[in-house]
């Protein structure tokens, strides 16, 4: 939760006296070990302002790992947790370059900070007055950004692309239920159905339940009889769903209305890295694969590719093929740039005793065990195998057809991230 900031706090922190005080407080250590002593000293100088000052300095320190140019920003704890990382916000803003954009849930302005660089005019709205005041401080040097306190469900702009990032907390707990988001996803989609719309959603949102695979496709079987209780009733999305990962971790699933994406694209995986490299892949690319025996390598595609349902498209782009149509591991004779490839040394039906014997014969240790599609506890298995040798190995246990199969592999290599850019 953190400290509960008020408008009075924001006025003070934004004033010359507040800025001077923040510079002074930034010189304190403020770790659990020093906190009592630091607070004692600070209270003598800053009295009841101390909590707001200390919280702001601590949040600024945390923000440095997530947000660019936020060393002087104001936040609440929740707002910082909810803020879109700058690398992801910049990627989204680049897709909207040149457009007038209205961020209807702008909070303290993390998306606005990226949009202001790409777009001629940006409007930010939020219900929360204190967050808007913080956004005004954070974007004080952005002449093309205006802010308004408004309910996202009551449109107050015309012609702009609308961006929404509904809050995912309900009653203090995280939720994936579209109805429980704030504002609720079904209402948001209904209110802006005739506008160019971008909605940032949690990667855990079950978009497969309501997103149509092609602009002209019918809902998939099972969608028509959804009940209202599952939160997906009446929802349908015929635009693009973009799954974005940052440094290998899937961060969000973003909905783009049809006017904002290329024809024929309904799924996109975008892989971002903090070194600035990025690539993406869509379902407009071919996804036809040969059926072949495993090649030299096993390849584990980025989570964004898996989550976006683009494993086949990724395989086709890089000349790989699938071990099994239901399993995300791929195989081939080369490893695409920027991913872990596991060179296959041996392949056996998965039974513990022969696997243990094989690994001991190979002087295995340390041992990494990866599983997909099988019910195996990797830690417990590793303890039973007792890999005490000196040659690192990775064992990938997965399902091919009905057979659980173990691939004994060399220690994987990681390609340099600099190679991981778009091939086009
Ligand atoms: C997840 S945060 C947005 C974070 C923002 N995209 C960023 O990167 O900093 C969601 C915001 O939606 C606001 N909100 C919730 N319901 C709203 C509504 N009906 N209208 C406008 N804003 C709303 C909340 O106050 C909160 O600031």
Tab-separated table of C-alpha atoms and ligand atoms in Angstrom:
chain	number	residue	atom	x	y	z
A	1	UNK	CA	0.000	0.000	0.000
A	2	UNK	CA	2.573	2.562	1.121
A	3	UNK	CA	1.983	6.106	2.325
A	4	UNK	CA	-1.331	7.670	1.300
A	5	UNK	CA	-0.444	10.945	-0.461
A	6	UNK	CA	-2.844	13.911	-0.432
A	7	UNK	CA	-3.137	16.954	-2.716
A	8	UNK	CA	-1.526	18.963	0.064
A	9	UNK	CA	1.498	16.634	-0.047
A	10	UNK	CA	1.784	17.025	-3.815
A	11	UNK	CA	1.592	20.848	-3.541
A	12	UNK	CA	4.400	20.779	-1.018
A	13	UNK	CA	6.600	18.276	-2.910
A	14	UNK	CA	6.157	20.342	-6.082
A	15	UNK	CA	7.129	23.621	-4.319
A	16	UNK	CA	10.651	25.039	-4.096
A	17	UNK	CA	10.748	24.149	-0.375
A	18	UNK	CA	9.581	20.604	-1.128
A	19	UNK	CA	12.135	20.098	-3.911
A	20	UNK	CA	14.939	21.332	-1.628
A	21	UNK	CA	13.719	19.013	1.127
A	22	UNK	CA	13.639	16.035	-1.297
A	23	UNK	CA	17.251	16.739	-2.325
A	24	UNK	CA	18.267	16.760	1.334
A	25	UNK	CA	16.337	13.562	2.174
A	26	UNK	CA	17.895	11.818	-0.865
A	27	UNK	CA	21.212	12.039	1.003
A	28	UNK	CA	19.920	9.693	3.729
A	29	UNK	CA	20.410	5.921	3.551
A	30	UNK	CA	16.781	5.018	4.454
A	31	UNK	CA	17.300	1.256	4.682
A	32	UNK	CA	15.613	-0.856	7.391
A	33	UNK	CA	18.876	-0.748	9.346
A	34	UNK	CA	19.042	3.076	9.399
A	35	UNK	CA	15.376	4.017	9.156
A	36	UNK	CA	14.636	4.721	12.834
A	37	UNK	CA	17.680	6.895	13.216
A	38	UNK	CA	17.057	8.655	9.853
A	39	UNK	CA	13.424	9.355	10.760
A	40	UNK	CA	14.431	10.810	14.111
A	41	UNK	CA	16.747	13.259	12.413
A	42	UNK	CA	14.362	14.112	9.580
A	43	UNK	CA	11.352	14.720	11.844
A	44	UNK	CA	13.273	17.437	13.625
A	45	UNK	CA	13.628	19.341	10.321
A	46	UNK	CA	10.484	18.383	8.442
A	47	UNK	CA	7.887	17.458	11.081
A	48	UNK	CA	4.723	15.998	9.558
A	49	UNK	CA	6.144	16.321	6.012
A	50	UNK	CA	8.673	13.584	6.773
A	51	UNK	CA	6.562	10.587	5.717
A	52	UNK	CA	5.767	12.044	2.276
A	53	UNK	CA	9.400	13.023	1.740
A	54	UNK	CA	10.831	9.667	2.765
A	55	UNK	CA	8.271	7.710	0.743
A	56	UNK	CA	8.976	9.815	-2.356
A	57	UNK	CA	12.730	9.306	-2.090
A	58	UNK	CA	12.300	5.560	-1.628
A	59	UNK	CA	9.895	5.312	-4.577
A	60	UNK	CA	12.267	7.310	-6.793
A	61	UNK	CA	15.024	4.827	-5.999
A	62	UNK	CA	12.762	1.916	-6.915
A	63	UNK	CA	11.536	3.656	-10.069
A	64	UNK	CA	15.055	3.897	-11.484
A	65	UNK	CA	14.938	0.222	-12.529
A	66	UNK	CA	11.649	0.653	-14.376
A	67	UNK	CA	11.257	4.213	-15.619
A	68	UNK	CA	13.613	6.489	-17.547
A	69	UNK	CA	14.024	10.115	-16.553
A	70	UNK	CA	11.937	9.695	-13.394
A	71	UNK	CA	14.556	10.830	-10.869
A	72	UNK	CA	12.434	13.893	-10.034
A	73	UNK	CA	8.999	12.278	-10.352
A	74	UNK	CA	6.253	11.908	-7.787
A	75	UNK	CA	4.508	8.540	-7.257
A	76	UNK	CA	2.356	6.553	-4.949
A	77	UNK	CA	3.505	3.009	-4.211
A	78	UNK	CA	0.569	1.488	-6.152
A	79	UNK	CA	1.006	3.884	-9.062
A	80	UNK	CA	4.659	2.916	-9.401
A	81	UNK	CA	3.785	-0.780	-9.325
A	82	UNK	CA	1.140	-0.214	-12.005
A	83	UNK	CA	3.289	2.027	-14.212
A	84	UNK	CA	4.220	0.644	-17.616
A	85	UNK	CA	8.007	0.155	-17.882
A	86	UNK	CA	9.515	2.846	-20.136
A	87	UNK	CA	10.794	0.318	-22.696
A	88	UNK	CA	7.305	-1.117	-23.161
A	89	UNK	CA	5.632	2.314	-23.183
A	90	UNK	CA	8.109	3.547	-25.812
A	91	UNK	CA	7.385	0.559	-28.023
A	92	UNK	CA	3.640	1.283	-27.827
A	93	UNK	CA	4.169	5.009	-28.409
A	94	UNK	CA	6.226	4.306	-31.548
A	95	UNK	CA	3.297	2.380	-32.994
A	96	UNK	CA	1.179	5.520	-32.482
A	97	UNK	CA	3.704	8.032	-33.806
A	98	UNK	CA	2.101	11.114	-35.333
A	99	UNK	CA	-1.375	10.458	-33.892
A	100	UNK	CA	-3.376	12.474	-31.359
A	101	UNK	CA	-3.677	10.138	-28.361
A	102	UNK	CA	-5.919	10.181	-25.291
A	103	UNK	CA	-4.695	8.014	-22.390
A	104	UNK	CA	-7.933	7.622	-20.433
A	105	UNK	CA	-6.293	5.968	-17.369
A	106	UNK	CA	-3.033	7.918	-17.286
A	107	UNK	CA	-2.254	7.668	-13.541
A	108	UNK	CA	1.113	9.368	-12.810
A	109	UNK	CA	1.934	9.515	-16.525
A	110	UNK	CA	4.368	6.704	-17.395
A	111	UNK	CA	2.705	6.127	-20.798
A	112	UNK	CA	2.257	9.858	-21.373
A	113	UNK	CA	6.010	10.340	-20.965
A	114	UNK	CA	6.636	8.026	-23.929
A	115	UNK	CA	3.707	9.320	-26.013
A	116	UNK	CA	4.766	12.955	-25.682
A	117	UNK	CA	7.908	12.148	-27.684
A	118	UNK	CA	6.089	10.512	-30.599
A	119	UNK	CA	2.749	12.290	-30.792
A	120	UNK	CA	1.907	15.913	-31.590
A	121	UNK	CA	-0.759	16.152	-28.865
A	122	UNK	CA	-1.532	13.919	-25.913
A	123	UNK	CA	-4.397	14.070	-23.418
A	124	UNK	CA	-4.203	12.227	-20.108
A	125	UNK	CA	-7.252	11.462	-17.967
A	126	UNK	CA	-7.806	9.656	-14.679
A	127	UNK	CA	-10.383	9.601	-11.899
A	128	UNK	CA	-7.743	9.911	-9.188
A	129	UNK	CA	-7.041	13.552	-8.447
A	130	UNK	CA	-3.784	12.997	-6.563
A	131	UNK	CA	-2.331	10.868	-9.369
A	132	UNK	CA	-3.264	13.558	-11.884
A	133	UNK	CA	-1.529	16.183	-9.781
A	134	UNK	CA	1.543	13.958	-9.701
A	135	UNK	CA	1.315	13.543	-13.489
A	136	UNK	CA	1.169	17.336	-13.840
A	137	UNK	CA	4.422	17.556	-11.863
A	138	UNK	CA	6.035	14.680	-13.785
A	139	UNK	CA	5.170	16.122	-17.197
A	140	UNK	CA	5.533	19.807	-16.347
A	141	UNK	CA	8.047	20.235	-19.180
A	142	UNK	CA	5.801	18.639	-21.853
A	143	UNK	CA	3.911	21.403	-23.705
A	144	UNK	CA	2.020	18.863	-25.853
A	145	UNK	CA	0.422	17.070	-22.860
A	146	UNK	CA	-2.872	18.179	-21.259
A	147	UNK	CA	-4.528	16.516	-18.260
A	148	UNK	CA	-8.159	16.173	-17.241
A	149	UNK	CA	-9.940	14.520	-14.324
A	150	UNK	CA	-12.495	12.348	-16.081
A	151	UNK	CA	-14.170	8.971	-16.034
A	152	UNK	CA	-12.768	6.829	-18.856
A	153	UNK	CA	-16.262	5.487	-19.459
A	154	UNK	CA	-17.553	8.977	-20.359
A	155	UNK	CA	-15.616	9.954	-23.503
A	156	UNK	CA	-14.386	13.543	-23.418
A	157	UNK	CA	-12.301	13.623	-26.596
A	158	UNK	CA	-13.079	13.088	-30.273
A	159	UNK	CA	-10.892	11.736	-33.024
A	160	UNK	CA	-7.995	10.722	-30.764
A	161	UNK	CA	-6.677	7.191	-30.448
A	162	UNK	CA	-7.771	6.018	-26.988
A	163	UNK	CA	-5.326	4.131	-24.759
A	164	UNK	CA	-6.562	2.448	-21.589
A	165	UNK	CA	-4.706	0.494	-18.950
A	166	UNK	CA	-7.382	-0.676	-16.498
A	167	UNK	CA	-6.272	-1.287	-12.910
A	168	UNK	CA	-6.073	-4.973	-12.046
A	169	UNK	CA	-6.818	-4.786	-8.360
A	170	UNK	CA	-10.216	-5.508	-6.872
A	171	UNK	CA	-10.714	-5.427	-3.093
A	172	UNK	CA	-6.937	-5.247	-2.587
A	173	UNK	CA	-6.302	-8.409	-4.678
A	174	UNK	CA	-5.098	-8.864	-8.233
A	175	UNK	CA	-7.749	-9.971	-10.662
A	176	UNK	CA	-7.857	-11.356	-14.188
A	177	UNK	CA	-11.630	-11.124	-14.381
A	178	UNK	CA	-12.404	-8.560	-17.147
A	179	UNK	CA	-15.503	-7.421	-15.218
A	180	UNK	CA	-13.463	-6.636	-12.116
A	181	UNK	CA	-10.901	-4.424	-13.853
A	182	UNK	CA	-11.174	-0.696	-13.181
A	183	UNK	CA	-12.650	0.436	-15.490
A	184	UNK	CA	-14.222	-2.928	-16.477
A	185	UNK	CA	-13.001	-4.247	-19.832
A	186	UNK	CA	-16.444	-5.022	-21.339
A	187	UNK	CA	-17.646	-1.465	-20.708
A	188	UNK	CA	-14.432	0.023	-22.053
A	189	UNK	CA	-14.706	-1.981	-25.289
A	190	UNK	CA	-18.377	-1.027	-25.650
A	191	UNK	CA	-17.872	2.694	-25.016
A	192	UNK	CA	-15.016	2.980	-27.539
A	193	UNK	CA	-16.210	0.439	-30.101
A	194	UNK	CA	-16.185	3.055	-32.873
A	195	UNK	CA	-12.808	4.548	-31.954
A	196	UNK	CA	-9.204	3.510	-32.564
A	197	UNK	CA	-8.501	1.814	-29.243
A	198	UNK	CA	-5.496	0.300	-27.470
A	199	UNK	CA	-6.056	-1.582	-24.197
A	200	UNK	CA	-3.176	-2.814	-22.090
A	201	UNK	CA	-4.152	-6.040	-20.300
A	202	UNK	CA	-2.372	-8.441	-17.971
A	203	UNK	CA	-0.614	-11.287	-19.806
A	204	UNK	CA	-2.737	-13.634	-17.688
A	205	UNK	CA	-5.940	-12.347	-19.277
A	206	UNK	CA	-7.532	-15.227	-21.117
A	207	UNK	CA	-7.786	-13.339	-24.402
A	208	UNK	CA	-8.183	-16.605	-26.255
A	209	UNK	CA	-11.686	-16.687	-24.817
A	210	UNK	CA	-12.876	-13.612	-26.656
A	211	UNK	CA	-10.374	-12.717	-29.373
A	212	UNK	CA	-11.238	-13.873	-32.852
A	213	UNK	CA	-8.401	-15.383	-34.808
A	214	UNK	CA	-9.078	-13.656	-38.114
A	215	UNK	CA	-11.091	-10.563	-38.938
A	216	UNK	CA	-13.629	-12.706	-40.812
A	217	UNK	CA	-13.569	-15.656	-38.382
A	218	UNK	CA	-16.499	-16.929	-36.359
A	219	UNK	CA	-16.020	-17.301	-32.608
A	220	UNK	CA	-14.189	-20.503	-31.765
A	221	UNK	CA	-16.298	-23.406	-30.483
A	222	UNK	CA	-17.297	-22.925	-26.886
A	223	UNK	CA	-17.285	-19.149	-27.004
A	224	UNK	CA	-20.917	-18.717	-27.891
A	225	UNK	CA	-22.209	-20.381	-24.729
A	226	UNK	CA	-20.011	-18.544	-22.229
A	227	UNK	CA	-21.822	-17.586	-19.085
A	228	UNK	CA	-21.867	-14.120	-17.615
A	229	UNK	CA	-20.176	-15.520	-14.524
A	230	UNK	CA	-16.870	-16.113	-16.305
A	231	UNK	CA	-16.564	-12.436	-17.152
A	232	UNK	CA	-16.131	-13.005	-20.882
A	233	UNK	CA	-19.788	-13.043	-21.893
A	234	UNK	CA	-20.539	-10.672	-24.744
A	235	UNK	CA	-16.882	-9.817	-25.273
A	236	UNK	CA	-15.426	-10.183	-28.695
A	237	UNK	CA	-12.314	-8.650	-30.192
A	238	UNK	CA	-11.641	-8.670	-33.890
A	239	UNK	CA	-8.460	-6.583	-33.753
A	240	UNK	CA	-4.925	-7.570	-32.832
A	241	UNK	CA	-3.701	-9.042	-29.562
A	242	UNK	CA	-0.030	-8.205	-29.017
A	243	UNK	CA	1.869	-10.105	-26.332
A	244	UNK	CA	4.961	-8.210	-25.180
A	245	UNK	CA	7.927	-9.596	-23.272
A	246	UNK	CA	10.792	-7.644	-21.775
A	247	UNK	CA	14.097	-9.412	-21.144
A	248	UNK	CA	12.379	-12.789	-21.438
A	249	UNK	CA	9.475	-12.083	-19.050
A	250	UNK	CA	5.999	-11.701	-20.559
A	251	UNK	CA	4.731	-8.292	-19.430
A	252	UNK	CA	1.382	-7.675	-21.072
A	253	UNK	CA	-1.212	-8.581	-23.676
A	254	UNK	CA	-2.254	-5.444	-25.507
A	255	UNK	CA	-5.408	-5.142	-27.607
A	256	UNK	CA	-5.154	-3.016	-30.782
A	257	UNK	CA	-8.329	-2.210	-32.684
A	258	UNK	CA	-8.433	-3.085	-36.364
A	259	UNK	CA	-7.775	0.444	-37.586
A	260	UNK	CA	-4.400	0.374	-35.815
A	261	UNK	CA	-2.998	-2.845	-37.227
A	262	UNK	CA	-2.128	-4.262	-40.621
A	263	UNK	CA	-4.738	-6.220	-42.509
A	264	UNK	CA	-4.735	-9.911	-41.633
A	265	UNK	CA	-2.890	-9.482	-38.324
A	266	UNK	CA	-4.719	-10.719	-35.238
A	267	UNK	CA	-1.762	-11.914	-33.139
A	268	UNK	CA	1.639	-10.348	-32.608
A	269	UNK	CA	4.517	-11.305	-30.331
A	270	UNK	CA	6.947	-8.513	-29.510
A	271	UNK	CA	10.218	-9.269	-27.758
A	272	UNK	CA	11.953	-6.284	-26.140
A	273	UNK	CA	15.312	-6.220	-24.393
A	274	UNK	CA	16.812	-3.595	-22.146
A	275	UNK	CA	19.762	-3.206	-24.516
A	276	UNK	CA	17.275	-1.571	-26.902
A	277	UNK	CA	17.002	-4.489	-29.350
A	278	UNK	CA	13.578	-5.806	-30.319
A	279	UNK	CA	11.768	-7.973	-32.844
A	280	UNK	CA	8.237	-8.999	-33.526
A	281	UNK	CA	6.282	-11.643	-35.359
A	282	UNK	CA	2.647	-11.817	-36.479
A	283	UNK	CA	0.187	-14.417	-37.609
A	284	UNK	CA	0.258	-12.867	-41.081
A	285	UNK	CA	3.544	-14.747	-41.573
A	286	UNK	CA	3.406	-18.336	-42.793
A	287	UNK	CA	3.075	-21.074	-40.173
A	288	UNK	CA	3.461	-24.196	-42.277
A	289	UNK	CA	5.994	-26.653	-40.934
A	290	UNK	CA	7.486	-29.933	-42.076
A	291	UNK	CA	6.931	-33.033	-39.920
A	292	UNK	CA	10.379	-34.397	-39.148
A	293	UNK	CA	12.380	-36.250	-36.550
A	294	UNK	CA	14.152	-34.023	-33.991
A	295	UNK	CA	17.116	-32.094	-35.400
A	296	UNK	CA	20.403	-31.173	-33.698
A	297	UNK	CA	18.924	-28.581	-31.362
A	298	UNK	CA	15.963	-28.053	-29.062
A	299	UNK	CA	14.760	-24.454	-28.964
A	300	UNK	CA	12.572	-22.854	-26.321
A	301	UNK	CA	10.853	-19.835	-27.915
A	302	UNK	CA	10.330	-16.593	-25.993
A	303	UNK	CA	7.259	-16.573	-23.739
A	304	UNK	CA	5.662	-13.830	-25.874
A	305	UNK	CA	5.726	-16.150	-28.896
A	306	UNK	CA	4.224	-19.008	-26.888
A	307	UNK	CA	1.578	-16.849	-25.220
A	308	UNK	CA	0.580	-15.246	-28.536
A	309	UNK	CA	0.067	-18.712	-30.060
A	310	UNK	CA	2.761	-18.064	-32.693
A	311	UNK	CA	5.077	-21.015	-32.101
A	312	UNK	CA	4.523	-22.371	-35.618
A	313	UNK	CA	5.070	-18.958	-37.220
A	314	UNK	CA	8.279	-18.535	-35.256
A	315	UNK	CA	9.438	-21.987	-36.287
A	316	UNK	CA	8.673	-21.277	-39.947
A	317	UNK	CA	10.586	-17.998	-39.831
A	318	UNK	CA	13.713	-19.716	-38.512
A	319	UNK	CA	13.531	-23.035	-40.373
A	320	UNK	CA	12.589	-25.011	-37.234
A	321	UNK	CA	9.847	-27.581	-36.732
A	322	UNK	CA	7.813	-28.933	-33.828
A	323	UNK	CA	8.544	-31.942	-31.638
A	324	UNK	CA	4.823	-32.303	-31.151
A	325	UNK	CA	1.964	-30.045	-32.307
A	326	UNK	CA	0.833	-29.420	-28.697
A	327	UNK	CA	4.233	-28.659	-27.203
A	328	UNK	CA	5.990	-25.294	-27.499
A	329	UNK	CA	9.529	-26.751	-27.733
A	330	UNK	CA	10.908	-26.595	-31.247
A	331	UNK	CA	13.739	-28.412	-32.928
A	332	UNK	CA	16.042	-27.761	-35.852
A	333	UNK	CA	19.608	-27.727	-37.073
A	334	UNK	CA	20.348	-24.099	-36.131
A	335	UNK	CA	19.438	-21.847	-33.203
A	336	UNK	CA	17.742	-18.487	-33.900
A	337	UNK	CA	19.560	-15.434	-32.526
A	338	UNK	CA	18.978	-14.460	-28.897
A	339	UNK	CA	17.367	-17.685	-27.628
A	340	UNK	CA	18.603	-20.644	-25.621
A	341	UNK	CA	19.360	-23.635	-27.799
A	342	UNK	CA	19.963	-27.082	-26.306
A	343	UNK	CA	22.230	-29.352	-28.375
A	344	UNK	CA	20.712	-32.845	-28.232
A	345	UNK	CA	23.159	-35.556	-27.138
A	346	UNK	CA	20.706	-38.367	-26.603
A	347	UNK	CA	16.992	-39.090	-26.583
A	348	UNK	CA	15.279	-41.759	-24.440
A	349	UNK	CA	11.779	-42.655	-23.395
A	350	UNK	CA	11.444	-41.038	-19.995
A	351	UNK	CA	12.038	-43.618	-17.276
A	352	UNK	CA	13.973	-42.551	-14.239
A	353	UNK	CA	16.389	-45.452	-13.855
A	354	UNK	CA	17.812	-45.507	-17.407
A	355	UNK	CA	17.961	-41.682	-17.387
A	356	UNK	CA	19.933	-41.681	-14.125
A	357	UNK	CA	22.334	-44.320	-15.508
A	358	UNK	CA	22.861	-42.337	-18.706
A	359	UNK	CA	23.574	-39.110	-16.820
A	360	UNK	CA	26.038	-40.815	-14.475
A	361	UNK	CA	27.760	-42.406	-17.496
A	362	UNK	CA	28.153	-38.875	-18.878
A	363	UNK	CA	29.691	-37.596	-15.621
A	364	UNK	CA	26.734	-35.212	-15.325
A	365	UNK	CA	26.757	-32.270	-12.905
A	366	UNK	CA	25.340	-29.701	-12.453
A	367	UNK	CA	22.022	-30.738	-13.961
A	368	UNK	CA	19.226	-28.474	-15.209
A	369	UNK	CA	15.848	-30.175	-15.767
A	370	UNK	CA	13.189	-28.516	-17.922
A	371	UNK	CA	9.732	-29.964	-18.351
A	372	UNK	CA	6.771	-29.203	-20.578
A	373	UNK	CA	3.564	-31.201	-20.922
A	374	UNK	CA	4.580	-33.840	-18.343
A	375	UNK	CA	3.801	-34.169	-14.654
A	376	UNK	CA	7.326	-34.256	-13.188
A	377	UNK	CA	8.779	-32.319	-10.257
A	378	UNK	CA	12.207	-31.262	-11.595
A	379	UNK	CA	13.711	-30.535	-8.145
A	380	UNK	CA	12.639	-33.871	-6.695
A	381	UNK	CA	13.909	-35.712	-9.791
A	382	UNK	CA	17.274	-33.917	-9.628
A	383	UNK	CA	17.644	-34.898	-5.962
A	384	UNK	CA	16.986	-38.536	-6.842
A	385	UNK	CA	19.381	-38.513	-9.812
A	386	UNK	CA	22.204	-37.096	-7.618
A	387	UNK	CA	24.263	-35.476	-10.393
A	388	UNK	CA	27.727	-35.299	-8.799
A	389	UNK	CA	29.894	-35.243	-11.935
A	390	UNK	CA	31.701	-32.324	-13.551
A	391	UNK	CA	30.015	-31.920	-16.957
A	392	UNK	CA	26.969	-29.633	-16.970
A	393	UNK	CA	23.908	-31.048	-18.719
A	394	UNK	CA	20.338	-30.008	-19.374
A	395	UNK	CA	17.589	-32.601	-19.560
A	396	UNK	CA	14.402	-31.573	-21.336
A	397	UNK	CA	11.461	-33.843	-20.528
A	398	UNK	CA	8.462	-33.401	-22.754
A	399	UNK	CA	5.737	-35.298	-24.525
A	400	UNK	CA	5.950	-36.510	-28.110
A	401	UNK	CA	2.579	-37.953	-29.002
A	402	UNK	CA	1.692	-40.113	-25.986
A	403	UNK	CA	5.289	-40.793	-25.015
A	404	UNK	CA	7.113	-38.854	-22.309
A	405	UNK	CA	10.570	-38.331	-23.768
A	406	UNK	CA	13.798	-37.155	-22.162
A	407	UNK	CA	16.337	-35.251	-24.261
A	408	UNK	CA	19.806	-35.210	-22.729
A	409	UNK	CA	21.424	-31.986	-23.900
A	410	UNK	CA	24.629	-29.989	-23.645
A	411	UNK	CA	24.708	-26.902	-21.473
A	412	UNK	CA	22.803	-24.315	-23.499
A	413	UNK	CA	24.450	-21.312	-25.006
A	414	UNK	CA	22.893	-17.866	-25.192
A	415	UNK	CA	23.400	-15.830	-28.328
A	416	UNK	CA	24.414	-12.236	-27.833
A	417	UNK	CA	21.329	-10.058	-27.398
A	418	UNK	CA	22.737	-7.718	-30.054
A	419	UNK	CA	21.912	-10.419	-32.622
A	420	UNK	CA	18.295	-10.494	-31.494
A	421	UNK	CA	16.926	-7.791	-33.752
A	422	UNK	CA	14.342	-8.031	-36.485
A	423	UNK	CA	15.683	-9.891	-39.488
A	424	UNK	CA	13.983	-7.406	-41.801
B	1	LIG	C1	-2.996	0.570	-14.097
B	1	LIG	S1	-3.226	2.243	-13.760
B	1	LIG	C2	-2.619	3.009	-15.219
B	1	LIG	C3	-1.116	3.121	-15.240
B	1	LIG	C4	-0.587	3.948	-16.376
B	1	LIG	N1	-0.851	3.344	-17.651
B	1	LIG	C5	0.915	4.146	-16.211
B	1	LIG	O1	1.680	3.557	-16.967
B	1	LIG	O2	1.310	4.873	-15.294
B	1	LIG	C6	-4.954	2.407	-13.874
B	1	LIG	C7	-5.472	3.809	-13.609
B	1	LIG	O3	-6.850	3.822	-13.972
B	1	LIG	C8	-7.502	4.743	-13.126
B	1	LIG	N2	-8.949	4.465	-13.237
B	1	LIG	C9	-9.679	3.445	-12.724
B	1	LIG	N3	-10.954	3.539	-13.128
B	1	LIG	C10	-11.040	4.642	-13.915
B	1	LIG	C11	-12.084	5.245	-14.644
B	1	LIG	N4	-13.328	4.769	-14.625
B	1	LIG	N5	-11.804	6.371	-15.341
B	1	LIG	C12	-10.551	6.899	-15.360
B	1	LIG	N6	-9.518	6.354	-14.691
B	1	LIG	C13	-9.766	5.234	-13.981
B	1	LIG	C14	-6.890	4.495	-11.771
B	1	LIG	O4	-7.053	5.629	-10.943
B	1	LIG	C15	-5.412	4.237	-12.166
B	1	LIG	O5	-4.656	5.411	-12.064
